[in-house]
């Protein structure tokens, strides 16, 4: 077997802590291989105090770029040369592209969310969405949805730092887009019921549902056949929320498509080539 790594092989990477669980090395390295791109993708466990030199290494090593996850998505902004509109609005970066030493920060989580809606034939322009959760994933999805033309977004969260941050971000999203944002407490059942009744999509953007039989929505009778239900969770593939929605005849989407498409968007930014999704998806599904 011939080793394909050469003196010209470029590096892309994942910087996070922890990092070793990531599916990104498989997704990207396989895509490079399938498209005959002379590059590899590795995961590096980077501690907070190592972030600045790690970012400098993107320039030093002439890397294609990196993906970032916790705890670096917000802290990295100050080390970058340029931020896209959505990256600025979200206030977090999950992808850096190296343009000859000029580092541009993107956030492809929201892009992945919108692409997964398009793939499932779910309309979003001028629609009303309800989100449960106000953390990092919710922020990226909400900002991109607002940029891409969703008319109204109801956000339900529990009181805490995430809720307060979203409260501060609400006016920035409304100022930058034509979307109306309503932020409410998840404990307010009346408001939740009204919001879901006027929504075409319900999104679980919390980690509630990873344990079997746990569900972020306490009243499952609010689900209906014409309400698409989206869960950011991809393990398990079918949470109790999705299972119940499916039983009611609703369209359901799990977090795997978003994971795949946020990676595909980063890949396209680094290589200007489309990720071979049809070949990558079954590999990621099996992983
Ligand atoms: P995060 O920033 O910690 O936010 C989690 C949100 O869920 C916060 O609003 C949190 O509220 C809320 N929450 C947690 N436990 C709750 C509970 N018992 N009841 C009500 N609300 C609760 O995390 P994240 O990065 O947004 O990730 C959230 C989930 O999305 C995780 O399961 C993650 O794996 C998944 N995710 C998937 C993708 C994908 O591509 N599919 C991408 C990113 C994340 P507090 O602020 O009060 O804690």
GROMACS .gro file of N, CA and C in nm, residues 66-194:
model
  387
   66UNK      N    1  -0.854   2.545   1.110
   66UNK     CA    2  -0.895   2.455   1.219
   66UNK      C    3  -1.044   2.466   1.247
   67UNK      N    4  -1.095   2.363   1.313
   67UNK     CA    5  -1.226   2.368   1.379
   67UNK      C    6  -1.198   2.384   1.528
   68UNK      N    7  -1.290   2.452   1.596
   68UNK     CA    8  -1.275   2.471   1.741
   68UNK      C    9  -1.401   2.424   1.811
   69UNK      N   10  -1.382   2.373   1.932
   69UNK     CA   11  -1.499   2.347   2.016
   69UNK      C   12  -1.467   2.392   2.157
   70UNK      N   13  -1.548   2.347   2.253
   70UNK     CA   14  -1.533   2.393   2.391
   70UNK      C   15  -1.394   2.361   2.441
   71UNK      N   16  -1.328   2.448   2.516
   71UNK     CA   17  -1.379   2.576   2.568
   71UNK      C   18  -1.329   2.697   2.490
   72UNK      N   19  -1.302   2.682   2.359
   72UNK     CA   20  -1.229   2.787   2.287
   72UNK      C   21  -1.313   2.876   2.196
   73UNK      N   22  -1.440   2.840   2.173
   73UNK     CA   23  -1.517   2.907   2.068
   73UNK      C   24  -1.531   3.059   2.087
   74UNK      N   25  -1.540   3.103   2.213
   74UNK     CA   26  -1.555   3.247   2.237
   74UNK      C   27  -1.419   3.313   2.256
   75UNK      N   28  -1.332   3.245   2.333
   75UNK     CA   29  -1.202   3.305   2.368
   75UNK      C   30  -1.115   3.329   2.247
   76UNK      N   31  -1.138   3.252   2.139
   76UNK     CA   32  -1.050   3.261   2.022
   76UNK      C   33  -1.069   3.391   1.942
   77UNK      N   34  -1.186   3.456   1.958
   77UNK     CA   35  -1.220   3.571   1.873
   77UNK      C   36  -1.110   3.677   1.873
   78UNK      N   37  -1.052   3.701   1.992
   78UNK     CA   38  -0.953   3.810   2.002
   78UNK      C   39  -0.822   3.780   1.929
   79UNK      N   40  -0.799   3.656   1.891
   79UNK     CA   41  -0.673   3.622   1.822
   79UNK      C   42  -0.688   3.623   1.670
   80UNK      N   43  -0.809   3.652   1.621
   80UNK     CA   44  -0.832   3.640   1.476
   80UNK      C   45  -0.825   3.777   1.407
   81UNK      N   46  -0.795   3.775   1.276
   81UNK     CA   47  -0.778   3.900   1.200
   81UNK      C   48  -0.910   3.952   1.146
   82UNK      N   49  -1.007   3.863   1.126
   82UNK     CA   50  -1.134   3.903   1.065
   82UNK      C   51  -1.242   3.804   1.109
   83UNK      N   52  -1.364   3.856   1.126
   83UNK     CA   53  -1.477   3.768   1.164
   83UNK      C   54  -1.591   3.790   1.066
   84UNK      N   55  -1.659   3.683   1.025
   84UNK     CA   56  -1.775   3.699   0.937
   84UNK      C   57  -1.890   3.759   1.017
   85UNK      N   58  -1.993   3.805   0.944
   85UNK     CA   59  -2.110   3.867   1.009
   85UNK      C   60  -2.173   3.772   1.111
   86UNK      N   61  -2.193   3.645   1.070
   86UNK     CA   62  -2.261   3.552   1.161
   86UNK      C   63  -2.171   3.518   1.280
   87UNK      N   64  -2.042   3.510   1.258
   87UNK     CA   65  -1.949   3.481   1.367
   87UNK      C   66  -1.952   3.594   1.471
   88UNK      N   67  -1.959   3.718   1.420
   88UNK     CA   68  -1.966   3.834   1.512
   88UNK      C   69  -2.096   3.832   1.591
   89UNK      N   70  -2.207   3.807   1.520
   89UNK     CA   71  -2.338   3.810   1.585
   89UNK      C   72  -2.350   3.698   1.688
   90UNK      N   73  -2.303   3.579   1.651
   90UNK     CA   74  -2.309   3.465   1.743
   90UNK      C   75  -2.215   3.488   1.861
   91UNK      N   76  -2.101   3.551   1.832
   91UNK     CA   77  -2.001   3.575   1.937
   91UNK      C   78  -1.919   3.451   1.965
   92UNK      N   79  -1.911   3.362   1.867
   92UNK     CA   80  -1.834   3.238   1.883
   92UNK      C   81  -1.789   3.190   1.746
   93UNK      N   82  -1.673   3.124   1.744
   93UNK     CA   83  -1.616   3.079   1.617
   93UNK      C   84  -1.587   2.929   1.626
   94UNK      N   85  -1.631   2.854   1.524
   94UNK     CA   86  -1.597   2.710   1.525
   94UNK      C   87  -1.507   2.671   1.407
   95UNK      N   88  -1.478   2.769   1.319
   95UNK     CA   89  -1.394   2.739   1.203
   95UNK      C   90  -1.303   2.857   1.172
   96UNK      N   91  -1.173   2.828   1.155
   96UNK     CA   92  -1.079   2.933   1.113
   96UNK      C   93  -1.023   2.894   0.977
   97UNK      N   94  -1.019   2.993   0.886
   97UNK     CA   95  -0.959   2.970   0.755
   97UNK      C   96  -0.832   3.054   0.748
   98UNK      N   97  -0.722   2.991   0.706
   98UNK     CA   98  -0.593   3.059   0.697
   98UNK      C   99  -0.569   3.107   0.554
   99UNK      N  100  -0.581   3.240   0.534
   99UNK     CA  101  -0.553   3.297   0.402
   99UNK      C  102  -0.412   3.357   0.408
  100UNK      N  103  -0.313   3.276   0.384
  100UNK     CA  104  -0.172   3.322   0.384
  100UNK      C  105  -0.137   3.401   0.511
  101UNK      N  106  -0.174   3.348   0.624
  101UNK     CA  107  -0.141   3.411   0.752
  101UNK      C  108  -0.250   3.503   0.806
  102UNK      N  109  -0.350   3.536   0.723
  102UNK     CA  110  -0.463   3.620   0.766
  102UNK      C  111  -0.574   3.524   0.810
  103UNK      N  112  -0.605   3.525   0.940
  103UNK     CA  113  -0.698   3.424   0.994
  103UNK      C  114  -0.841   3.478   1.002
  104UNK      N  115  -0.932   3.411   0.931
  104UNK     CA  116  -1.073   3.454   0.928
  104UNK      C  117  -1.157   3.355   1.008
  105UNK      N  118  -1.239   3.409   1.098
  105UNK     CA  119  -1.324   3.326   1.184
  105UNK      C  120  -1.465   3.315   1.129
  106UNK      N  121  -1.515   3.193   1.124
  106UNK     CA  122  -1.651   3.164   1.078
  106UNK      C  123  -1.723   3.087   1.187
  107UNK      N  124  -1.857   3.083   1.177
  107UNK     CA  125  -1.931   2.989   1.259
  107UNK      C  126  -2.017   2.905   1.166
  108UNK      N  127  -1.985   2.779   1.149
  108UNK     CA  128  -2.058   2.696   1.052
  108UNK      C  129  -2.168   2.612   1.119
  109UNK      N  130  -2.184   2.624   1.254
  109UNK     CA  131  -2.290   2.546   1.321
  109UNK      C  132  -2.428   2.586   1.268
  110UNK      N  133  -2.450   2.719   1.262
  110UNK     CA  134  -2.579   2.769   1.213
  110UNK      C  135  -2.597   2.737   1.066
  111UNK      N  136  -2.489   2.745   0.989
  111UNK     CA  137  -2.495   2.712   0.845
  111UNK      C  138  -2.536   2.565   0.830
  112UNK      N  139  -2.477   2.480   0.916
  112UNK     CA  140  -2.510   2.338   0.915
  112UNK      C  141  -2.657   2.314   0.947
  113UNK      N  142  -2.708   2.392   1.041
  113UNK     CA  143  -2.850   2.380   1.080
  113UNK      C  144  -2.939   2.414   0.960
  114UNK      N  145  -2.912   2.528   0.894
  114UNK     CA  146  -2.996   2.570   0.781
  114UNK      C  147  -2.986   2.469   0.666
  115UNK      N  148  -2.865   2.421   0.640
  115UNK     CA  149  -2.850   2.322   0.532
  115UNK      C  150  -2.927   2.195   0.562
  116UNK      N  151  -2.931   2.157   0.691
  116UNK     CA  152  -3.004   2.035   0.726
  116UNK      C  153  -3.155   2.056   0.709
  117UNK      N  154  -3.202   2.180   0.728
  117UNK     CA  155  -3.345   2.208   0.703
  117UNK      C  156  -3.375   2.197   0.554
  118UNK      N  157  -3.282   2.254   0.473
  118UNK     CA  158  -3.302   2.250   0.327
  118UNK      C  159  -3.305   2.105   0.281
  119UNK      N  160  -3.213   2.024   0.334
  119UNK     CA  161  -3.205   1.883   0.294
  119UNK      C  162  -3.336   1.810   0.325
  120UNK      N  163  -3.397   1.847   0.439
  120UNK     CA  164  -3.522   1.780   0.481
  120UNK      C  165  -3.645   1.848   0.422
  121UNK      N  166  -3.622   1.948   0.334
  121UNK     CA  167  -3.732   2.019   0.270
  121UNK      C  168  -3.821   2.091   0.371
  122UNK      N  169  -3.760   2.152   0.470
  122UNK     CA  170  -3.834   2.227   0.572
  122UNK      C  171  -3.818   2.375   0.542
  123UNK      N  172  -3.929   2.448   0.526
  123UNK     CA  173  -3.916   2.591   0.495
  123UNK      C  174  -3.877   2.669   0.619
  124UNK      N  175  -3.803   2.778   0.598
  124UNK     CA  176  -3.761   2.862   0.711
  124UNK      C  177  -3.786   3.011   0.685
  125UNK      N  178  -3.783   3.053   0.558
  125UNK     CA  179  -3.804   3.196   0.533
  125UNK      C  180  -3.945   3.236   0.569
  126UNK      N  181  -3.956   3.345   0.647
  126UNK     CA  182  -4.086   3.401   0.693
  126UNK      C  183  -4.159   3.307   0.789
  127UNK      N  184  -4.093   3.204   0.841
  127UNK     CA  185  -4.158   3.109   0.932
  127UNK      C  186  -4.136   3.152   1.078
  128UNK      N  187  -4.210   3.088   1.169
  128UNK     CA  188  -4.193   3.110   1.312
  128UNK      C  189  -4.140   2.981   1.373
  129UNK      N  190  -4.030   2.993   1.450
  129UNK     CA  191  -3.967   2.876   1.513
  129UNK      C  192  -3.972   2.890   1.665
  130UNK      N  193  -3.976   2.777   1.735
  130UNK     CA  194  -3.960   2.779   1.881
  130UNK      C  195  -3.837   2.697   1.918
  131UNK      N  196  -3.750   2.756   2.000
  131UNK     CA  197  -3.630   2.687   2.048
  131UNK      C  198  -3.641   2.661   2.198
  132UNK      N  199  -3.600   2.544   2.242
  132UNK     CA  200  -3.583   2.518   2.385
  132UNK      C  201  -3.432   2.514   2.408
  133UNK      N  202  -3.383   2.602   2.498
  133UNK     CA  203  -3.238   2.611   2.522
  133UNK      C  204  -3.184   2.742   2.471
  134UNK      N  205  -3.089   2.798   2.545
  134UNK     CA  206  -3.033   2.928   2.508
  134UNK      C  207  -2.881   2.927   2.519
  135UNK      N  208  -2.821   2.810   2.495
  135UNK     CA  209  -2.675   2.799   2.508
  135UNK      C  210  -2.603   2.822   2.375
  136UNK      N  211  -2.484   2.763   2.362
  136UNK     CA  212  -2.399   2.786   2.245
  136UNK      C  213  -2.462   2.738   2.114
  137UNK      N  214  -2.512   2.615   2.112
  137UNK     CA  215  -2.571   2.562   1.988
  137UNK      C  216  -2.694   2.645   1.950
  138UNK      N  217  -2.779   2.675   2.049
  138UNK     CA  218  -2.900   2.754   2.022
  138UNK      C  219  -2.862   2.889   1.963
  139UNK      N  220  -2.762   2.956   2.019
  139UNK     CA  221  -2.723   3.089   1.972
  139UNK      C  222  -2.681   3.084   1.825
  140UNK      N  223  -2.598   2.985   1.789
  140UNK     CA  224  -2.551   2.974   1.650
  140UNK      C  225  -2.668   2.949   1.556
  141UNK      N  226  -2.759   2.859   1.595
  141UNK     CA  227  -2.874   2.824   1.509
  141UNK      C  228  -2.970   2.943   1.496
  142UNK      N  229  -2.996   3.011   1.608
  142UNK     CA  230  -3.091   3.124   1.608
  142UNK      C  231  -3.037   3.240   1.524
  143UNK      N  232  -2.909   3.273   1.543
  143UNK     CA  233  -2.850   3.387   1.467
  143UNK      C  234  -2.854   3.358   1.318
  144UNK      N  235  -2.816   3.236   1.278
  144UNK     CA  236  -2.815   3.204   1.134
  144UNK      C  237  -2.957   3.201   1.079
  145UNK      N  238  -3.050   3.146   1.158
  145UNK     CA  239  -3.190   3.141   1.113
  145UNK      C  240  -3.242   3.284   1.095
  146UNK      N  241  -3.206   3.375   1.185
  146UNK     CA  242  -3.251   3.515   1.175
  146UNK      C  243  -3.188   3.581   1.051
  147UNK      N  244  -3.059   3.556   1.029
  147UNK     CA  245  -2.991   3.612   0.911
  147UNK      C  246  -3.055   3.559   0.783
  148UNK      N  247  -3.094   3.431   0.784
  148UNK     CA  248  -3.145   3.367   0.662
  148UNK      C  249  -3.296   3.384   0.641
  149UNK      N  250  -3.361   3.465   0.725
  149UNK     CA  251  -3.499   3.504   0.692
  149UNK      C  252  -3.612   3.445   0.775
  150UNK      N  253  -3.580   3.377   0.887
  150UNK     CA  254  -3.690   3.332   0.975
  150UNK      C  255  -3.755   3.459   1.034
  151UNK      N  256  -3.889   3.461   1.037
  151UNK     CA  257  -3.961   3.585   1.074
  151UNK      C  258  -3.963   3.608   1.226
  152UNK      N  259  -3.990   3.501   1.301
  152UNK     CA  260  -4.004   3.516   1.447
  152UNK      C  261  -3.946   3.393   1.516
  153UNK      N  262  -3.870   3.415   1.623
  153UNK     CA  263  -3.815   3.302   1.699
  153UNK      C  264  -3.848   3.318   1.847
  154UNK      N  265  -3.917   3.217   1.902
  154UNK     CA  266  -3.943   3.212   2.046
  154UNK      C  267  -3.834   3.125   2.108
  155UNK      N  268  -3.770   3.178   2.213
  155UNK     CA  269  -3.665   3.101   2.281
  155UNK      C  270  -3.710   3.077   2.425
  156UNK      N  271  -3.706   2.951   2.468
  156UNK     CA  272  -3.742   2.917   2.606
  156UNK      C  273  -3.621   2.857   2.675
  157UNK      N  274  -3.579   2.921   2.784
  157UNK     CA  275  -3.462   2.871   2.857
  157UNK      C  276  -3.488   2.875   3.005
  158UNK      N  277  -3.400   2.808   3.080
  158UNK     CA  278  -3.413   2.820   3.226
  158UNK      C  279  -3.322   2.936   3.270
  159UNK      N  280  -3.359   2.997   3.383
  159UNK     CA  281  -3.284   3.114   3.430
  159UNK      C  282  -3.142   3.073   3.466
  160UNK      N  283  -3.045   3.146   3.414
  160UNK     CA  284  -2.904   3.116   3.440
  160UNK      C  285  -2.819   3.201   3.349
  161UNK      N  286  -2.688   3.178   3.346
  161UNK     CA  287  -2.598   3.263   3.265
  161UNK      C  288  -2.632   3.260   3.115
  162UNK      N  289  -2.674   3.144   3.064
  162UNK     CA  290  -2.708   3.133   2.921
  162UNK      C  291  -2.827   3.221   2.887
  163UNK      N  292  -2.925   3.223   2.977
  163UNK     CA  293  -3.047   3.304   2.957
  163UNK      C  294  -3.010   3.453   2.955
  164UNK      N  295  -2.925   3.492   3.051
  164UNK     CA  296  -2.884   3.633   3.060
  164UNK      C  297  -2.807   3.675   2.936
  165UNK      N  298  -2.720   3.587   2.887
  165UNK     CA  299  -2.642   3.619   2.766
  165UNK      C  300  -2.734   3.634   2.646
  166UNK      N  301  -2.833   3.547   2.638
  166UNK     CA  302  -2.928   3.553   2.525
  166UNK      C  303  -3.010   3.682   2.533
  167UNK      N  304  -3.043   3.722   2.656
  167UNK     CA  305  -3.119   3.847   2.676
  167UNK      C  306  -3.040   3.964   2.619
  168UNK      N  307  -2.908   3.964   2.645
  168UNK     CA  308  -2.823   4.072   2.596
  168UNK      C  309  -2.809   4.065   2.443
  169UNK      N  310  -2.814   3.944   2.387
  169UNK     CA  311  -2.794   3.924   2.243
  169UNK      C  312  -2.920   3.953   2.162
  170UNK      N  313  -3.035   3.939   2.227
  170UNK     CA  314  -3.165   3.954   2.159
  170UNK      C  315  -3.172   4.083   2.076
  171UNK      N  316  -3.133   4.198   2.137
  171UNK     CA  317  -3.145   4.325   2.063
  171UNK      C  318  -3.044   4.333   1.949
  172UNK      N  319  -2.926   4.270   1.967
  172UNK     CA  320  -2.826   4.272   1.859
  172UNK      C  321  -2.878   4.193   1.739
  173UNK      N  322  -2.945   4.080   1.764
  173UNK     CA  323  -3.000   3.999   1.653
  173UNK      C  324  -3.111   4.079   1.584
  174UNK      N  325  -3.198   4.142   1.665
  174UNK     CA  326  -3.309   4.217   1.606
  174UNK      C  327  -3.259   4.338   1.527
  175UNK      N  328  -3.148   4.398   1.574
  175UNK     CA  329  -3.093   4.515   1.503
  175UNK      C  330  -3.028   4.473   1.371
  176UNK      N  331  -2.968   4.354   1.370
  176UNK     CA  332  -2.894   4.311   1.250
  176UNK      C  333  -2.980   4.239   1.147
  177UNK      N  334  -3.100   4.194   1.188
  177UNK     CA  335  -3.184   4.116   1.096
  177UNK      C  336  -3.330   4.165   1.107
  178UNK      N  337  -3.417   4.105   1.026
  178UNK     CA  338  -3.559   4.145   1.033
  178UNK      C  339  -3.638   4.051   1.124
  179UNK      N  340  -3.567   3.969   1.200
  179UNK     CA  341  -3.633   3.867   1.283
  179UNK      C  342  -3.673   3.922   1.420
  180UNK      N  343  -3.792   3.883   1.465
  180UNK     CA  344  -3.838   3.921   1.599
  180UNK      C  345  -3.804   3.808   1.696
  181UNK      N  346  -3.739   3.842   1.807
  181UNK     CA  347  -3.696   3.740   1.904
  181UNK      C  348  -3.774   3.758   2.035
  182UNK      N  349  -3.836   3.650   2.084
  182UNK     CA  350  -3.901   3.653   2.216
  182UNK      C  351  -3.830   3.554   2.306
  183UNK      N  352  -3.782   3.602   2.419
  183UNK     CA  353  -3.712   3.514   2.514
  183UNK      C  354  -3.797   3.496   2.639
  184UNK      N  355  -3.827   3.370   2.672
  184UNK     CA  356  -3.915   3.342   2.786
  184UNK      C  357  -3.858   3.230   2.871
  185UNK      N  358  -3.914   3.219   2.992
  185UNK     CA  359  -3.870   3.110   3.080
  185UNK      C  360  -3.940   2.980   3.042
  186UNK      N  361  -3.865   2.873   3.043
  186UNK     CA  362  -3.918   2.742   3.005
  186UNK      C  363  -4.030   2.698   3.100
  187UNK      N  364  -4.028   2.752   3.220
  187UNK     CA  365  -4.131   2.715   3.318
  187UNK      C  366  -4.267   2.780   3.287
  188UNK      N  367  -4.269   2.877   3.194
  188UNK     CA  368  -4.396   2.945   3.162
  188UNK      C  369  -4.474   2.862   3.058
  189UNK      N  370  -4.553   2.767   3.107
  189UNK     CA  371  -4.625   2.672   3.021
  189UNK      C  372  -4.721   2.741   2.924
  190UNK      N  373  -4.789   2.847   2.970
  190UNK     CA  374  -4.888   2.915   2.883
  190UNK      C  375  -4.820   2.974   2.760
  191UNK      N  376  -4.707   3.043   2.786
  191UNK     CA  377  -4.635   3.107   2.675
  191UNK      C  378  -4.575   3.002   2.582
  192UNK      N  379  -4.527   2.892   2.641
  192UNK     CA  380  -4.469   2.784   2.560
  192UNK      C  381  -4.576   2.725   2.468
  193UNK      N  382  -4.694   2.704   2.525
  193UNK     CA  383  -4.805   2.645   2.447
  193UNK      C  384  -4.842   2.736   2.330
  194UNK      N  385  -4.852   2.868   2.356
  194UNK     CA  386  -4.889   2.964   2.250
  194UNK      C  387  -4.781   2.970   2.144
   0.00000   0.00000   0.00000
